[in-house]
Amino acid sequence: MEKIKRMLRRLDNRLELVLTAIFRRTQRRHPYIQSDFEAYELRQKLEEKQRDINYLQFQLVKARADKTDLHLRRNELVKVFAQVLDRTDDQLRCSQALPVRPDQSGTGWEVVTQRCCLGGCDIGVYSFQSERDARRFAALLEAIEYRPSHNIACSACYTEYQKDCI
């Protein structure tokens, strides 16, 4: 897209040079055309600047709306966090959007937040000292409506995939 924009700018500049050359040739013969051409040129620049201003105003309105949404969401999250942290162990076990399991050493607990889309390997694994901490973490992610990505591959599976493609 950026390449197309650069090409259009170059074409616009070339066209402007051609029009300016034509204008200068006709200006010698018809001096009244100069003021019309200058007015046209200034009007074009003014319209371009107005489009830029309109776009920036739109972006500002959008940013303000996003900021307001974030402030409202932040206030809601305080209540959500308080409710999650107040849950009992049984309540935490009941709500499980993410897998919580003992780690391989058997001394801690893990929460898996991402899986490899190619081989199903665990990618995002967070370790905790206690089962309660792991379940709280999973419940907090569930409360903020965390959804894992479905298009992430681990390096081992991706390397294997590339070998098969070549």
Short mmCIF file of C-alpha atoms in Angstrom, two decimals:
data_model
loop_
_atom_site.label_atom_id
_atom_site.label_comp_id
_atom_site.label_asym_id
_atom_site.label_seq_id
_atom_site.Cartn_x
_atom_site.Cartn_y
_atom_site.Cartn_z
CA MET A 1 0.00 0.00 0.00
CA GLU A 2 2.86 2.36 0.86
CA LYS A 3 4.50 1.62 -2.49
CA ILE A 4 1.30 2.56 -4.32
CA LYS A 5 1.07 5.82 -2.37
CA ARG A 6 4.67 6.71 -3.30
CA MET A 7 3.95 5.95 -6.95
CA LEU A 8 0.84 8.14 -6.86
CA ARG A 9 2.81 10.99 -5.25
CA ARG A 10 5.48 10.73 -7.97
CA LEU A 11 2.80 10.71 -10.66
CA ASP A 12 1.10 13.70 -9.03
CA ASN A 13 4.41 15.59 -8.91
CA ARG A 14 5.08 14.83 -12.58
CA LEU A 15 1.59 15.94 -13.53
CA GLU A 16 2.05 19.14 -11.56
CA LEU A 17 5.33 19.83 -13.42
CA VAL A 18 3.63 19.29 -16.78
CA LEU A 19 0.71 21.53 -15.83
CA THR A 20 3.08 24.22 -14.58
CA ALA A 21 5.03 24.09 -17.85
CA ILE A 22 1.81 24.35 -19.85
CA PHE A 23 0.66 27.21 -17.65
CA ARG A 24 3.90 29.13 -18.13
CA ARG A 25 3.66 28.77 -21.90
CA THR A 26 0.06 30.00 -21.97
CA GLN A 27 0.74 32.71 -19.41
CA ARG A 28 2.96 34.54 -21.85
CA ARG A 29 0.14 34.64 -24.37
CA HIS A 30 -2.79 35.08 -21.95
CA PRO A 31 -1.76 36.86 -18.68
CA TYR A 32 -5.26 36.63 -17.12
CA ILE A 33 -4.92 32.80 -16.87
CA GLN A 34 -2.21 33.14 -14.20
CA SER A 35 -4.57 34.24 -11.45
CA ASP A 36 -7.03 31.42 -12.25
CA PHE A 37 -4.27 28.80 -12.19
CA GLU A 38 -2.81 30.11 -8.94
CA ALA A 39 -6.28 30.14 -7.38
CA TYR A 40 -6.86 26.58 -8.58
CA GLU A 41 -3.51 25.46 -7.22
CA LEU A 42 -4.15 27.12 -3.84
CA ARG A 43 -7.65 25.63 -3.69
CA GLN A 44 -6.20 22.13 -4.30
CA LYS A 45 -3.65 22.58 -1.50
CA LEU A 46 -6.33 23.92 0.83
CA GLU A 47 -8.60 20.94 0.14
CA GLU A 48 -5.73 18.53 0.77
CA LYS A 49 -4.94 20.19 4.10
CA GLN A 50 -8.63 20.12 5.02
CA ARG A 51 -8.75 16.38 4.34
CA ASP A 52 -5.72 15.95 6.60
CA ILE A 53 -7.39 18.00 9.33
CA ASN A 54 -10.62 16.00 9.05
CA TYR A 55 -8.71 12.73 9.29
CA LEU A 56 -6.78 13.91 12.35
CA GLN A 57 -10.00 15.12 13.99
CA PHE A 58 -11.55 11.69 13.37
CA GLN A 59 -8.51 9.99 14.91
CA LEU A 60 -8.72 12.31 17.93
CA VAL A 61 -12.41 11.52 18.48
CA LYS A 62 -11.65 7.81 18.15
CA ALA A 63 -8.75 8.03 20.63
CA ARG A 64 -10.93 9.89 23.13
CA ALA A 65 -13.64 7.23 22.85
CA ASP A 66 -11.06 4.47 23.34
CA LYS A 67 -9.69 6.29 26.39
CA THR A 68 -13.17 6.57 27.89
CA ASP A 69 -13.80 2.87 27.25
CA LEU A 70 -10.52 1.98 28.93
CA HIS A 71 -11.38 4.07 31.99
CA LEU A 72 -14.79 2.44 32.28
CA ARG A 73 -13.26 -1.01 31.79
CA ARG A 74 -10.65 -0.31 34.47
CA ASN A 75 -13.35 0.56 37.00
CA GLU A 76 -15.27 -2.61 36.13
CA LEU A 77 -12.16 -4.77 36.45
CA VAL A 78 -11.59 -3.69 40.05
CA LYS A 79 -14.92 -5.29 41.00
CA VAL A 80 -14.23 -8.37 38.87
CA PHE A 81 -10.81 -8.89 40.45
CA ALA A 82 -12.27 -8.54 43.93
CA GLN A 83 -14.91 -11.18 43.15
CA VAL A 84 -12.35 -13.61 41.69
CA LEU A 85 -9.92 -13.21 44.57
CA ASP A 86 -12.76 -13.83 47.05
CA ARG A 87 -13.71 -17.22 45.52
CA THR A 88 -13.31 -20.41 47.49
CA ASP A 89 -11.20 -23.34 46.29
CA ASP A 90 -14.30 -25.22 45.17
CA GLN A 91 -15.54 -22.22 43.18
CA LEU A 92 -12.12 -21.85 41.55
CA ARG A 93 -12.09 -25.52 40.55
CA CYS A 94 -15.55 -25.22 38.95
CA SER A 95 -14.64 -22.40 36.58
CA GLN A 96 -11.88 -23.56 34.32
CA ALA A 97 -11.44 -21.98 30.95
CA LEU A 98 -7.69 -22.67 30.95
CA PRO A 99 -5.97 -25.94 31.91
CA VAL A 100 -4.46 -25.97 35.42
CA ARG A 101 -2.22 -28.94 36.20
CA PRO A 102 0.67 -30.00 38.43
CA ASP A 103 4.05 -29.18 36.91
CA GLN A 104 6.46 -31.90 35.79
CA SER A 105 8.52 -31.78 38.99
CA GLY A 106 5.38 -32.20 41.11
CA THR A 107 6.29 -29.29 43.39
CA GLY A 108 4.17 -26.58 41.76
CA TRP A 109 1.29 -25.91 39.43
CA GLU A 110 1.02 -24.63 35.85
CA VAL A 111 -1.53 -22.73 33.80
CA VAL A 112 -1.39 -23.21 30.03
CA THR A 113 -2.43 -20.06 28.18
CA GLN A 114 -1.41 -20.91 24.59
CA ARG A 115 -1.24 -24.05 22.46
CA CYS A 116 0.70 -24.64 19.26
CA CYS A 117 -1.65 -24.64 16.28
CA LEU A 118 0.47 -27.22 14.45
CA GLY A 119 1.26 -29.85 17.06
CA GLY A 120 -0.85 -28.94 20.10
CA CYS A 121 2.26 -28.24 22.22
CA ASP A 122 1.96 -26.00 25.28
CA ILE A 123 3.46 -22.59 24.55
CA GLY A 124 2.30 -20.11 27.18
CA VAL A 125 2.90 -21.90 30.47
CA TYR A 126 2.90 -19.99 33.77
CA SER A 127 4.16 -21.69 36.93
CA PHE A 128 2.87 -21.14 40.46
CA GLN A 129 3.81 -22.49 43.87
CA SER A 130 0.29 -23.49 44.86
CA GLU A 131 -2.79 -24.85 43.15
CA ARG A 132 -4.87 -21.96 44.52
CA ASP A 133 -2.56 -19.36 42.95
CA ALA A 134 -2.68 -21.14 39.60
CA ARG A 135 -6.47 -21.40 39.70
CA ARG A 136 -6.78 -17.74 40.70
CA PHE A 137 -4.61 -16.76 37.76
CA ALA A 138 -6.76 -18.84 35.40
CA ALA A 139 -9.94 -17.35 36.91
CA LEU A 140 -8.58 -13.80 36.49
CA LEU A 141 -7.80 -14.47 32.85
CA GLU A 142 -11.28 -15.89 32.39
CA ALA A 143 -12.78 -12.84 34.12
CA ILE A 144 -11.06 -10.43 31.71
CA GLU A 145 -12.31 -12.62 28.84
CA TYR A 146 -8.84 -13.74 27.76
CA ARG A 147 -8.94 -15.86 24.62
CA PRO A 148 -5.82 -17.67 23.38
CA SER A 149 -4.67 -17.07 19.82
CA HIS A 150 -5.38 -19.88 17.40
CA ASN A 151 -2.57 -19.22 14.94
CA ILE A 152 0.62 -19.48 17.02
CA ALA A 153 3.12 -22.26 16.42
CA CYS A 154 6.04 -23.30 18.60
CA SER A 155 9.49 -23.13 17.03
CA ALA A 156 9.95 -26.93 16.91
CA CYS A 157 6.66 -27.56 15.09
CA TYR A 158 7.20 -24.61 12.76
CA THR A 159 10.65 -25.87 11.82
CA GLU A 160 9.17 -29.31 11.09
CA TYR A 161 6.40 -27.67 9.06
CA GLN A 162 8.93 -25.74 6.97
CA LYS A 163 10.90 -28.93 6.29
CA ASP A 164 7.74 -30.55 4.95
CA CYS A 165 6.97 -27.54 2.73
CA ILE A 166 10.36 -27.50 1.06
#
